[in-house]
Amino acid sequence: MPEKKEQDLMQKIVSLSKRRGFVFPASEIYGGFANSYTYGPYGVLLKNNIKNLWWKKFVLQREDIVGIDGPIILHPKAWKASGHLDGFSDALVDCKNCKSRFRADHLVEDATGKDLEGKLDELKKVLDEEIDCPNCSKRDWTDVRNFNLMFSTKTSVVEGKEQEIAYLRPETAGAIFLEFKNVLDSTRVKVPFGIAQIGKAFRNEIVAGNFIFRLREFEQMEIEYFISPDDDWESIFEEWLLLQEEFAFELGVKKENIRRYEHPKEKLSHYSKKTVDIEFNYPFGGFKELFGMAHRGDFDLSAHSKFSGEKLEYQDPKTGKKYIPHVLEPTFGLDRSILVALLCAYQEEEVNGEIRTVMKFPKRIAPIQVAVFPLLKNKPELVKKARDVFNFLKKDFVCEFDDNGNIGKRYRRQDEIGTPYCVTIDFDALDNNSVTVRDRDTMEQTRVNLDELADYLKERF
Ligand code: ATP
């Protein structure tokens, strides 16, 4: 069981997220809807900052990676080729007494330490012999069934023609393989190179998740990095793991809170040489997956070649040799990135006998960069000057104007949003053109001349 303090942290994050407009439970006015959440006004800013940080680091600042943005609904054959149609499923079991539904492999692993993933009969046997329902304590299990996680929908509503079943993508990577040839033909990329994509993925997750850790629709940031079968893949794999860890640090994660988990050889898919999860120490249940990294061999390109009849090969420009590249797949969950950014930022500090709650996001991802306040709301000359400062700063920074309530309260609110700098316009601003800039982390206030304010702030971001 997670310690109480840690459970409290999770509750505090959930409640702050709602109170301050980071994350709302979705469809709440209809009583909520399992595993779905809405990013509120500050949440969407945080989310976009994390996406931009990723895109900049892995696409814009590299010569060997290009981006695409593919559709959510691909040709249904793509999922047959990738193996998702036949194999992308969880083993589920229901309690006949209280009707609760569980992942059978999780129940068995938690109770016995045995990893029986994919072995339905053995799972059922252990459940019947050893495990009571965690909800009602009875032992009356249905059969264990495989449940495909893909959402299906129907296309082509042509009169007299049968509708075709299509699927919402369960991962973003699919479209990357389908566009492999188009990217090769339309750009100057040469192996080794990568194709990156950010977008929504959909999984019919039955088991309720922890806040935004497990959602039915979520966003992934994925790269397929194509290499030659002759390349030293192990060193490239290691480089990618280091980059994934570096990205976690950029979200505010501390070294001691992540670790690598290498999947044992016997559990790897037949095509994978190596798979490693980057795990974060979540307040619920400890270390769990944040990012993943897999060697997928030539499985995907070969399978799509076979099913589509289109050759997905690469010709080495120097030797003229043709081959199907191998692929390394670093994958990043955006929603889990947001969750760890929230968890790592949260701090409580005692200030003059009171608790101050402050979200110490790394400045680059803070939703609001600068808040601008007139000291008093009822002094038109202060409000006007503050509006001028706000209009000027918002050209370069994401700013918020606030003249509500006393100044202390306004600081507290910005602390909870995680705004690195608050600029207050007081009477001195009218006399000598200077304002106070308050630092979120140290709470120090510095007087800065208005002519130098933009540079002062730029230096600090
Ligand atoms: P888990 O074992 O936690 O279910 P997974 O191994 O199925 O994850 P991948 O298929 O490797 O996950 O997906 C890549 C990334 O997408 C994960 O590292 C995670 O960050 C994110 N992810 C996967 N499933 C979900 C989900 N249901 N909700 C939110 N993020 C998810």
CSV table of C-alpha atoms and ligand atoms in Angstrom, one decimal:
chain,number,residue,atom,x,y,z
A,1,MET,CA,0.0,0.0,0.0
A,2,PRO,CA,1.3,3.5,-0.8
A,3,GLU,CA,2.1,5.5,2.3
A,4,LYS,CA,-0.6,7.9,3.5
A,5,LYS,CA,1.6,11.0,2.8
A,6,GLU,CA,1.9,9.9,-0.8
A,7,GLN,CA,-1.9,9.2,-1.2
A,8,ASP,CA,-2.4,12.7,0.2
A,9,LEU,CA,-0.2,14.1,-2.4
A,10,MET,CA,-2.3,12.5,-5.1
A,11,GLN,CA,-5.5,13.9,-3.6
A,12,LYS,CA,-3.9,17.3,-3.3
A,13,ILE,CA,-2.9,17.3,-7.0
A,14,VAL,CA,-6.4,16.2,-8.0
A,15,SER,CA,-8.0,18.9,-6.0
A,16,LEU,CA,-5.6,21.7,-6.9
A,17,SER,CA,-6.0,20.7,-10.6
A,18,LYS,CA,-9.7,21.2,-10.4
A,19,ARG,CA,-9.6,24.3,-8.2
A,20,ARG,CA,-7.1,26.1,-10.3
A,21,GLY,CA,-8.2,25.0,-13.8
A,22,PHE,CA,-5.5,22.4,-14.7
A,23,VAL,CA,-7.6,19.3,-15.1
A,24,PHE,CA,-11.4,18.7,-14.7
A,25,PRO,CA,-13.2,15.3,-14.5
A,26,ALA,CA,-14.9,15.2,-17.9
A,27,SER,CA,-18.7,15.3,-18.4
A,28,GLU,CA,-19.0,16.1,-14.7
A,29,ILE,CA,-22.5,17.6,-15.1
A,30,TYR,CA,-23.7,14.2,-16.3
A,31,GLY,CA,-22.1,12.5,-13.4
A,32,GLY,CA,-18.7,12.0,-14.9
A,33,PHE,CA,-17.4,9.5,-17.5
A,34,ALA,CA,-14.8,6.9,-16.5
A,35,ASN,CA,-11.2,7.5,-17.4
A,36,SER,CA,-11.8,10.8,-19.2
A,37,TYR,CA,-10.6,14.3,-18.2
A,38,THR,CA,-10.6,17.8,-19.6
A,39,TYR,CA,-7.6,20.0,-19.5
A,40,GLY,CA,-8.7,23.4,-18.2
A,41,PRO,CA,-7.3,26.8,-19.1
A,42,TYR,CA,-4.0,26.3,-17.3
A,43,GLY,CA,-3.8,22.6,-18.1
A,44,VAL,CA,-4.0,23.2,-21.8
A,45,LEU,CA,-1.2,25.8,-21.6
A,46,LEU,CA,1.0,23.4,-19.6
A,47,LYS,CA,0.2,20.6,-22.1
A,48,ASN,CA,1.1,22.8,-25.1
A,49,ASN,CA,4.3,23.8,-23.4
A,50,ILE,CA,5.3,20.2,-22.9
A,51,LYS,CA,4.4,19.3,-26.5
A,52,ASN,CA,6.4,22.2,-27.8
A,53,LEU,CA,9.4,21.4,-25.6
A,54,TRP,CA,9.3,17.8,-27.0
A,55,TRP,CA,8.8,18.9,-30.6
A,56,LYS,CA,11.7,21.4,-30.3
A,57,LYS,CA,14.0,18.9,-28.7
A,58,PHE,CA,13.3,16.0,-30.9
A,59,VAL,CA,12.3,17.5,-34.3
A,60,LEU,CA,13.3,21.2,-34.7
A,61,GLN,CA,16.7,20.9,-33.1
A,62,ARG,CA,17.7,17.8,-35.0
A,63,GLU,CA,18.6,17.3,-38.6
A,64,ASP,CA,17.8,13.6,-38.6
A,65,ILE,CA,14.1,13.7,-37.5
A,66,VAL,CA,11.1,15.0,-39.4
A,67,GLY,CA,7.5,15.2,-38.2
A,68,ILE,CA,4.1,14.1,-39.6
A,69,ASP,CA,0.5,14.4,-38.5
A,70,GLY,CA,-1.5,11.4,-39.6
A,71,PRO,CA,-5.2,10.5,-39.3
A,72,ILE,CA,-6.7,8.8,-36.2
A,73,ILE,CA,-8.6,6.3,-38.4
A,74,LEU,CA,-6.3,4.4,-40.7
A,75,HIS,CA,-7.1,1.8,-43.3
A,76,PRO,CA,-8.4,-1.2,-41.2
A,77,LYS,CA,-5.9,-3.5,-42.8
A,78,ALA,CA,-3.1,-1.6,-41.1
A,79,TRP,CA,-4.2,-3.0,-37.8
A,80,LYS,CA,-4.4,-6.5,-39.1
A,81,ALA,CA,-0.8,-6.1,-40.4
A,82,SER,CA,0.4,-4.6,-37.1
A,83,GLY,CA,-1.1,-7.5,-35.1
A,84,HIS,CA,-3.4,-5.2,-33.1
A,85,LEU,CA,-6.6,-6.7,-34.4
A,86,ASP,CA,-5.6,-10.2,-33.2
A,87,GLY,CA,-3.4,-9.5,-30.2
A,88,PHE,CA,-4.0,-6.1,-28.6
A,89,SER,CA,-6.1,-7.3,-25.7
A,90,ASP,CA,-6.3,-7.5,-21.9
A,91,ALA,CA,-7.3,-10.6,-20.0
A,92,LEU,CA,-10.4,-9.6,-18.0
A,93,VAL,CA,-12.5,-11.3,-15.4
A,94,ASP,CA,-15.7,-10.4,-13.6
A,95,CYS,CA,-16.8,-11.1,-10.1
A,96,LYS,CA,-20.2,-12.8,-10.5
A,97,ASN,CA,-21.3,-11.6,-7.0
A,98,CYS,CA,-20.6,-7.8,-7.1
A,99,LYS,CA,-20.1,-7.5,-10.9
A,100,SER,CA,-16.7,-5.7,-10.5
A,101,ARG,CA,-14.3,-6.2,-13.4
A,102,PHE,CA,-10.6,-6.7,-13.1
A,103,ARG,CA,-7.5,-7.3,-15.2
A,104,ALA,CA,-7.0,-11.1,-14.4
A,105,ASP,CA,-3.2,-10.9,-14.9
A,106,HIS,CA,-2.9,-8.0,-12.5
A,107,LEU,CA,-5.0,-9.7,-9.8
A,108,VAL,CA,-2.9,-12.9,-10.0
A,109,GLU,CA,0.4,-11.0,-10.1
A,110,ASP,CA,-0.5,-8.9,-7.1
A,111,ALA,CA,-1.6,-11.9,-5.1
A,112,THR,CA,1.0,-14.5,-6.0
A,113,GLY,CA,3.9,-12.7,-7.9
A,114,LYS,CA,3.3,-15.0,-10.8
A,115,ASP,CA,3.3,-13.4,-14.3
A,116,LEU,CA,0.8,-15.4,-16.3
A,117,GLU,CA,0.0,-12.7,-18.9
A,118,GLY,CA,-1.7,-14.3,-21.9
A,119,LYS,CA,-2.4,-17.7,-20.2
A,120,LEU,CA,-6.1,-17.5,-19.7
A,121,ASP,CA,-6.7,-21.1,-18.4
A,122,GLU,CA,-3.9,-20.8,-15.9
A,123,LEU,CA,-5.1,-17.4,-14.7
A,124,LYS,CA,-8.6,-18.8,-14.2
A,125,LYS,CA,-7.2,-21.7,-12.2
A,126,VAL,CA,-5.2,-19.5,-9.8
A,127,LEU,CA,-8.2,-17.1,-9.4
A,128,ASP,CA,-10.5,-20.0,-8.5
A,129,GLU,CA,-8.0,-21.6,-6.1
A,130,GLU,CA,-6.5,-18.7,-4.4
A,131,ILE,CA,-8.0,-15.2,-4.9
A,132,ASP,CA,-11.0,-13.5,-3.4
A,133,CYS,CA,-12.7,-10.5,-5.1
A,134,PRO,CA,-10.9,-7.4,-3.7
A,135,ASN,CA,-14.2,-5.6,-3.7
A,136,CYS,CA,-16.7,-8.0,-2.0
A,137,SER,CA,-14.3,-10.7,-0.7
A,138,LYS,CA,-16.4,-13.5,-2.3
A,139,ARG,CA,-14.8,-16.0,-4.7
A,140,ASP,CA,-17.0,-16.5,-7.7
A,141,TRP,CA,-15.2,-15.7,-11.0
A,142,THR,CA,-16.4,-15.7,-14.6
A,143,ASP,CA,-14.1,-17.2,-17.2
A,144,VAL,CA,-11.1,-15.1,-18.1
A,145,ARG,CA,-11.6,-13.5,-21.5
A,146,ASN,CA,-9.5,-11.6,-23.9
A,147,PHE,CA,-10.9,-8.1,-24.5
A,148,ASN,CA,-9.5,-6.1,-27.5
A,149,LEU,CA,-8.7,-2.6,-26.5
A,150,MET,CA,-9.3,-1.0,-29.8
A,151,PHE,CA,-12.4,1.2,-30.3
A,152,SER,CA,-14.2,0.4,-33.5
A,153,THR,CA,-16.4,2.6,-35.6
A,154,LYS,CA,-18.1,2.3,-39.0
A,155,THR,CA,-17.3,4.0,-42.3
A,156,SER,CA,-18.8,4.4,-45.8
A,157,VAL,CA,-22.5,5.0,-45.4
A,158,VAL,CA,-23.3,4.4,-49.0
A,159,GLU,CA,-26.8,3.2,-49.8
A,160,GLY,CA,-26.9,-0.5,-50.4
A,161,LYS,CA,-23.3,-1.0,-49.4
A,162,GLU,CA,-22.3,-2.7,-46.2
A,163,GLN,CA,-20.6,-0.5,-43.7
A,164,GLU,CA,-17.0,-1.2,-43.0
A,165,ILE,CA,-15.6,-1.5,-39.5
A,166,ALA,CA,-12.7,0.8,-38.9
A,167,TYR,CA,-10.7,1.5,-35.7
A,168,LEU,CA,-9.5,4.5,-33.8
A,169,ARG,CA,-5.7,4.2,-33.5
A,170,PRO,CA,-4.5,2.6,-30.2
A,171,GLU,CA,-1.1,4.2,-30.8
A,172,THR,CA,0.2,6.9,-33.0
A,173,ALA,CA,3.1,4.9,-34.5
A,174,GLY,CA,0.9,3.1,-37.1
A,175,ALA,CA,0.7,6.1,-39.5
A,176,ILE,CA,4.5,6.6,-39.4
A,177,PHE,CA,5.1,3.2,-41.0
A,178,LEU,CA,2.4,3.8,-43.6
A,179,GLU,CA,4.1,7.1,-44.6
A,180,PHE,CA,7.6,5.7,-44.5
A,181,LYS,CA,7.9,5.7,-48.3
A,182,ASN,CA,6.3,9.2,-48.8
A,183,VAL,CA,8.7,10.7,-46.3
A,184,LEU,CA,11.7,9.1,-48.0
A,185,ASP,CA,10.5,10.3,-51.4
A,186,SER,CA,9.7,13.8,-50.4
A,187,THR,CA,12.5,14.8,-48.0
A,188,ARG,CA,16.3,14.5,-47.9
A,189,VAL,CA,16.4,12.1,-44.9
A,190,LYS,CA,19.0,9.3,-44.9
A,191,VAL,CA,19.3,6.3,-42.6
A,192,PRO,CA,19.6,6.7,-39.7
A,193,PHE,CA,16.6,9.0,-39.4
A,194,GLY,CA,13.4,9.3,-37.5
A,195,ILE,CA,9.8,10.3,-38.1
A,196,ALA,CA,8.0,11.9,-35.2
A,197,GLN,CA,4.3,12.4,-34.4
A,198,ILE,CA,2.2,13.8,-31.6
A,199,GLY,CA,-1.4,12.9,-31.4
A,200,LYS,CA,-4.3,11.2,-29.7
A,201,ALA,CA,-4.5,7.4,-29.2
A,202,PHE,CA,-7.5,5.5,-28.0
A,203,ARG,CA,-7.8,2.4,-25.8
A,204,ASN,CA,-10.9,0.9,-24.3
A,205,GLU,CA,-9.3,0.7,-20.8
A,206,ILE,CA,-11.8,-1.1,-18.6
A,207,VAL,CA,-9.9,-0.8,-15.3
A,208,ALA,CA,-10.3,2.7,-13.9
A,209,GLY,CA,-7.0,4.5,-13.8
A,210,ASN,CA,-5.3,6.9,-11.4
A,211,PHE,CA,-6.4,10.4,-12.5
A,212,ILE,CA,-4.7,11.1,-15.9
A,213,PHE,CA,-2.3,8.1,-15.6
A,214,ARG,CA,-4.6,5.8,-17.5
A,215,LEU,CA,-7.2,7.3,-19.9
A,216,ARG,CA,-9.4,6.0,-22.7
A,217,GLU,CA,-8.1,8.7,-25.0
A,218,PHE,CA,-4.7,10.1,-24.4
A,219,GLU,CA,-1.8,11.7,-26.3
A,220,GLN,CA,1.4,10.1,-27.3
A,221,MET,CA,4.6,11.7,-28.6
A,222,GLU,CA,6.3,9.0,-30.6
A,223,ILE,CA,9.4,8.5,-32.8
A,224,GLU,CA,10.2,5.7,-35.1
A,225,TYR,CA,14.0,5.8,-35.6
A,226,PHE,CA,15.1,3.9,-38.7
A,227,ILE,CA,18.6,2.3,-38.7
A,228,SER,CA,20.5,-0.1,-40.8
A,229,PRO,CA,20.5,-3.8,-39.6
A,230,ASP,CA,24.3,-3.4,-39.6
A,231,ASP,CA,24.3,-0.4,-37.3
A,232,ASP,CA,25.5,-0.7,-33.7
A,233,TRP,CA,21.9,-0.6,-32.4
A,234,GLU,CA,22.9,-1.0,-28.8
A,235,SER,CA,24.7,2.3,-28.6
A,236,ILE,CA,21.8,4.1,-30.4
A,237,PHE,CA,19.3,2.5,-28.0
A,238,GLU,CA,21.3,3.7,-25.1
A,239,GLU,CA,21.5,7.3,-26.5
A,240,TRP,CA,17.7,7.3,-26.8
A,241,LEU,CA,17.3,6.1,-23.2
A,242,LEU,CA,19.5,9.0,-22.0
A,243,LEU,CA,17.4,11.4,-24.1
A,244,GLN,CA,14.2,10.1,-22.6
A,245,GLU,CA,15.6,10.5,-19.1
A,246,GLU,CA,16.9,14.0,-20.0
A,247,PHE,CA,13.3,14.9,-21.2
A,248,ALA,CA,12.0,13.7,-17.8
A,249,PHE,CA,14.4,16.0,-16.0
A,250,GLU,CA,13.2,18.9,-18.2
A,251,LEU,CA,9.7,18.2,-16.8
A,252,GLY,CA,11.1,18.7,-13.3
A,253,VAL,CA,11.7,15.0,-12.4
A,254,LYS,CA,14.5,14.3,-10.0
A,255,LYS,CA,17.0,11.5,-10.7
A,256,GLU,CA,16.0,9.4,-7.8
A,257,ASN,CA,12.4,9.3,-8.9
A,258,ILE,CA,13.0,7.5,-12.2
A,259,ARG,CA,14.5,4.1,-13.1
A,260,ARG,CA,14.8,1.8,-16.0
A,261,TYR,CA,13.0,-1.5,-16.2
A,262,GLU,CA,14.2,-3.9,-18.9
A,263,HIS,CA,11.7,-6.4,-20.0
A,264,PRO,CA,13.0,-10.0,-19.5
A,265,LYS,CA,14.1,-11.7,-22.7
A,266,GLU,CA,11.4,-14.4,-22.4
A,267,LYS,CA,8.6,-11.8,-22.3
A,268,LEU,CA,9.7,-9.8,-25.4
A,269,SER,CA,7.7,-9.9,-28.6
A,270,HIS,CA,9.3,-12.3,-31.1
A,271,TYR,CA,10.7,-9.4,-33.2
A,272,SER,CA,12.1,-7.3,-30.3
A,273,LYS,CA,15.7,-7.4,-29.3
A,274,LYS,CA,15.2,-5.2,-26.3
A,275,THR,CA,12.5,-3.2,-24.5
A,276,VAL,CA,13.0,-0.9,-21.6
A,277,ASP,CA,10.4,1.2,-19.7
A,278,ILE,CA,11.4,4.5,-18.1
A,279,GLU,CA,9.5,4.3,-14.9
A,280,PHE,CA,8.5,7.1,-12.5
A,281,ASN,CA,7.8,6.6,-8.8
A,282,TYR,CA,4.1,7.6,-8.7
A,283,PRO,CA,2.4,8.2,-5.3
A,284,PHE,CA,0.1,5.3,-6.1
A,285,GLY,CA,1.8,1.9,-6.2
A,286,GLY,CA,5.4,3.1,-6.8
A,287,PHE,CA,7.4,2.7,-10.0
A,288,LYS,CA,5.3,2.4,-13.2
A,289,GLU,CA,5.8,3.2,-16.8
A,290,LEU,CA,6.3,6.8,-17.9
A,291,PHE,CA,8.0,6.3,-21.3
A,292,GLY,CA,8.9,3.3,-23.3
A,293,MET,CA,11.7,2.3,-25.6
A,294,ALA,CA,11.7,-0.7,-27.9
A,295,HIS,CA,13.8,-2.3,-30.6
A,296,ARG,CA,11.2,-3.6,-33.1
A,297,GLY,CA,13.5,-5.0,-35.8
A,298,ASP,CA,12.0,-4.8,-39.2
A,299,PHE,CA,8.6,-6.2,-38.0
A,300,ASP,CA,6.4,-3.3,-38.9
A,301,LEU,CA,7.8,-2.4,-42.3
A,302,SER,CA,7.9,-6.0,-43.3
A,303,ALA,CA,4.3,-6.6,-42.1
A,304,HIS,CA,3.0,-3.6,-43.9
A,305,SER,CA,4.9,-4.5,-47.1
A,306,LYS,CA,3.4,-8.0,-47.0
A,307,PHE,CA,-0.2,-6.8,-46.4
A,308,SER,CA,-0.1,-3.8,-48.7
A,309,GLY,CA,2.0,-5.3,-51.5
A,310,GLU,CA,4.1,-2.1,-51.5
A,311,LYS,CA,7.8,-2.5,-51.0
A,312,LEU,CA,8.9,-0.5,-48.0
A,313,GLU,CA,12.6,-0.6,-48.5
A,314,TYR,CA,15.6,1.8,-48.3
A,315,GLN,CA,18.4,2.0,-50.8
A,316,ASP,CA,21.7,2.9,-49.4
A,317,PRO,CA,22.9,5.9,-51.6
A,318,LYS,CA,26.6,4.9,-51.3
A,319,THR,CA,26.5,1.1,-51.8
A,320,GLY,CA,23.2,0.9,-53.7
A,321,LYS,CA,22.2,-2.0,-51.4
A,322,LYS,CA,18.5,-2.3,-50.7
A,323,TYR,CA,17.2,-3.4,-47.3
A,324,ILE,CA,14.3,-3.0,-44.9
A,325,PRO,CA,15.5,-0.8,-42.1
A,326,HIS,CA,15.2,-1.8,-38.4
A,327,VAL,CA,13.5,0.5,-36.1
A,328,LEU,CA,14.0,1.8,-32.6
A,329,GLU,CA,10.8,3.3,-31.0
A,330,PRO,CA,11.0,5.8,-28.2
A,331,THR,CA,7.5,6.6,-27.0
A,332,PHE,CA,6.4,9.3,-24.6
A,333,GLY,CA,3.0,9.6,-23.0
A,334,LEU,CA,1.9,13.2,-22.9
A,335,ASP,CA,-0.7,12.8,-20.2
A,336,ARG,CA,1.7,11.0,-17.9
A,337,SER,CA,4.3,13.7,-18.6
A,338,ILE,CA,1.7,16.3,-17.4
A,339,LEU,CA,1.0,14.2,-14.4
A,340,VAL,CA,4.6,13.9,-13.4
A,341,ALA,CA,5.1,17.6,-14.0
A,342,LEU,CA,2.3,18.4,-11.6
A,343,LEU,CA,3.5,15.9,-9.0
A,344,CYS,CA,7.1,17.1,-9.1
A,345,ALA,CA,6.1,20.8,-9.0
A,346,TYR,CA,3.9,20.6,-5.9
A,347,GLN,CA,5.5,22.1,-2.8
A,348,GLU,CA,4.2,23.2,0.5
A,349,GLU,CA,6.3,25.7,2.5
A,350,GLU,CA,5.8,27.4,5.8
A,351,VAL,CA,5.8,31.2,5.5
A,352,ASN,CA,5.2,33.3,8.6
A,353,GLY,CA,3.4,30.5,10.2
A,354,GLU,CA,1.2,29.8,7.2
A,355,ILE,CA,1.4,27.1,4.6
A,356,ARG,CA,2.1,28.4,1.1
A,357,THR,CA,1.3,26.0,-1.7
A,358,VAL,CA,3.5,26.6,-4.8
A,359,MET,CA,3.8,24.8,-8.1
A,360,LYS,CA,7.5,25.0,-8.9
A,361,PHE,CA,7.3,24.1,-12.6
A,362,PRO,CA,10.5,24.4,-14.6
A,363,LYS,CA,10.1,28.0,-16.0
A,364,ARG,CA,9.9,26.7,-19.6
A,365,ILE,CA,6.7,24.8,-19.0
A,366,ALA,CA,4.9,27.1,-16.5
A,367,PRO,CA,1.5,27.8,-18.0
A,368,ILE,CA,1.6,31.6,-17.2
A,369,GLN,CA,5.0,33.2,-17.4
A,370,VAL,CA,4.2,36.7,-15.9
A,371,ALA,CA,1.3,38.0,-13.9
A,372,VAL,CA,0.7,41.8,-13.9
A,373,PHE,CA,-1.1,43.5,-11.0
A,374,PRO,CA,-2.1,47.1,-10.2
A,375,LEU,CA,-1.5,47.4,-6.4
A,376,LEU,CA,-5.0,48.8,-5.9
A,377,LYS,CA,-8.1,48.2,-8.1
A,378,ASN,CA,-9.8,51.5,-7.2
A,379,LYS,CA,-6.9,53.8,-8.4
A,380,PRO,CA,-7.5,54.4,-12.1
A,381,GLU,CA,-4.0,55.7,-12.7
A,382,LEU,CA,-2.5,52.5,-11.3
A,383,VAL,CA,-4.9,50.3,-13.3
A,384,LYS,CA,-4.1,52.2,-16.5
A,385,LYS,CA,-0.4,51.9,-16.0
A,386,ALA,CA,-0.7,48.2,-15.2
A,387,ARG,CA,-2.8,47.7,-18.3
A,388,ASP,CA,-0.1,49.4,-20.4
A,389,VAL,CA,2.6,47.1,-18.8
A,390,PHE,CA,0.4,44.0,-19.5
A,391,ASN,CA,-0.2,45.0,-23.1
A,392,PHE,CA,3.5,45.5,-23.6
A,393,LEU,CA,4.7,42.3,-21.9
A,394,LYS,CA,2.1,40.1,-23.5
A,395,LYS,CA,3.8,40.5,-26.9
A,396,ASP,CA,6.8,38.5,-25.6
A,397,PHE,CA,5.4,36.5,-22.6
A,398,VAL,CA,2.3,34.5,-21.7
A,399,CYS,CA,0.7,37.0,-19.3
A,400,GLU,CA,-2.2,37.3,-17.0
A,401,PHE,CA,-3.7,40.5,-15.6
A,402,ASP,CA,-5.3,40.3,-12.1
A,403,ASP,CA,-6.7,43.1,-10.0
A,404,ASN,CA,-8.9,41.0,-7.8
A,405,GLY,CA,-8.6,41.0,-4.0
A,406,ASN,CA,-5.6,41.9,-1.9
A,407,ILE,CA,-2.1,41.6,-3.3
A,408,GLY,CA,-1.2,38.7,-0.9
A,409,LYS,CA,-4.1,36.6,-2.3
A,410,ARG,CA,-3.1,37.4,-5.8
A,411,TYR,CA,0.4,36.1,-5.1
A,412,ARG,CA,-1.0,32.9,-3.5
A,413,ARG,CA,-3.1,32.3,-6.6
A,414,GLN,CA,-0.2,32.7,-8.9
A,415,ASP,CA,1.9,30.4,-6.7
A,416,GLU,CA,-0.7,27.7,-7.1
A,417,ILE,CA,-0.7,28.2,-10.9
A,418,GLY,CA,3.1,28.2,-10.9
A,419,THR,CA,3.7,31.6,-12.4
A,420,PRO,CA,7.5,32.3,-12.1
A,421,TYR,CA,7.2,36.2,-12.0
A,422,CYS,CA,4.6,38.6,-10.7
A,423,VAL,CA,4.9,42.3,-11.6
A,424,THR,CA,3.2,44.8,-9.3
A,425,ILE,CA,2.5,48.4,-10.3
A,426,ASP,CA,2.5,50.6,-7.3
A,427,PHE,CA,2.6,54.4,-6.7
A,428,ASP,CA,6.4,54.5,-7.3
A,429,ALA,CA,5.7,53.3,-10.9
A,430,LEU,CA,3.9,56.6,-11.5
A,431,ASP,CA,6.7,58.7,-10.0
A,432,ASN,CA,9.9,56.9,-11.1
A,433,ASN,CA,8.8,54.4,-13.7
A,434,SER,CA,9.8,51.3,-11.7
A,435,VAL,CA,7.8,48.3,-10.7
A,436,THR,CA,8.4,45.3,-8.3
A,437,VAL,CA,9.1,41.9,-9.7
A,438,ARG,CA,8.4,39.1,-7.3
A,439,ASP,CA,10.1,35.7,-7.8
A,440,ARG,CA,7.9,32.6,-7.3
A,441,ASP,CA,10.6,30.5,-5.7
A,442,THR,CA,12.4,32.9,-3.4
A,443,MET,CA,9.5,35.3,-3.0
A,444,GLU,CA,12.1,38.1,-3.2
A,445,GLN,CA,10.9,41.4,-4.6
A,446,THR,CA,13.2,43.4,-6.8
A,447,ARG,CA,12.6,46.9,-8.2
A,448,VAL,CA,13.1,47.1,-11.9
A,449,ASN,CA,12.8,50.1,-14.2
A,450,LEU,CA,10.1,49.7,-16.8
A,451,ASP,CA,12.5,50.3,-19.7
A,452,GLU,CA,14.5,47.3,-18.5
A,453,LEU,CA,11.6,45.0,-17.5
A,454,ALA,CA,11.3,43.0,-20.7
A,455,ASP,CA,15.1,42.3,-20.8
A,456,TYR,CA,15.1,41.5,-17.1
A,457,LEU,CA,12.4,38.9,-17.6
A,458,LYS,CA,13.8,37.5,-20.8
A,459,GLU,CA,17.2,36.8,-19.1
A,460,ARG,CA,15.4,34.8,-16.5
A,461,PHE,CA,13.5,32.5,-18.9
B,1,ATP,P1,0.8,0.4,-19.5
B,1,ATP,O1,1.7,-0.8,-19.3
B,1,ATP,O2,0.9,1.4,-18.4
B,1,ATP,O3,-0.6,0.1,-19.9
B,1,ATP,P2,1.7,0.4,-22.2
B,1,ATP,O4,3.0,-0.5,-22.1
B,1,ATP,O5,0.5,-0.3,-22.7
B,1,ATP,O6,1.4,1.1,-20.8
B,1,ATP,P3,2.6,1.7,-24.5
B,1,ATP,O7,1.8,0.9,-25.4
B,1,ATP,O8,4.1,1.5,-24.5
B,1,ATP,O9,2.0,1.7,-23.0
B,1,ATP,O10,2.3,3.3,-24.8
B,1,ATP,C1,3.3,4.2,-24.8
B,1,ATP,C2,3.1,5.3,-23.8
B,1,ATP,O11,1.8,5.8,-23.9
B,1,ATP,C3,3.2,4.8,-22.4
B,1,ATP,O12,4.6,4.9,-21.9
B,1,ATP,C4,2.4,5.8,-21.6
B,1,ATP,O13,3.1,7.0,-21.2
B,1,ATP,C5,1.3,6.2,-22.6
B,1,ATP,N1,0.0,5.4,-22.3
B,1,ATP,C6,-0.3,4.2,-22.6
B,1,ATP,N2,-1.5,3.9,-22.3
B,1,ATP,C7,-2.0,5.0,-21.7
B,1,ATP,C8,-3.3,5.3,-21.2
B,1,ATP,N3,-4.3,4.4,-21.1
B,1,ATP,N4,-3.5,6.5,-20.7
B,1,ATP,C9,-2.5,7.4,-20.7
B,1,ATP,N5,-1.3,7.2,-21.2
B,1,ATP,C10,-1.0,6.0,-21.7
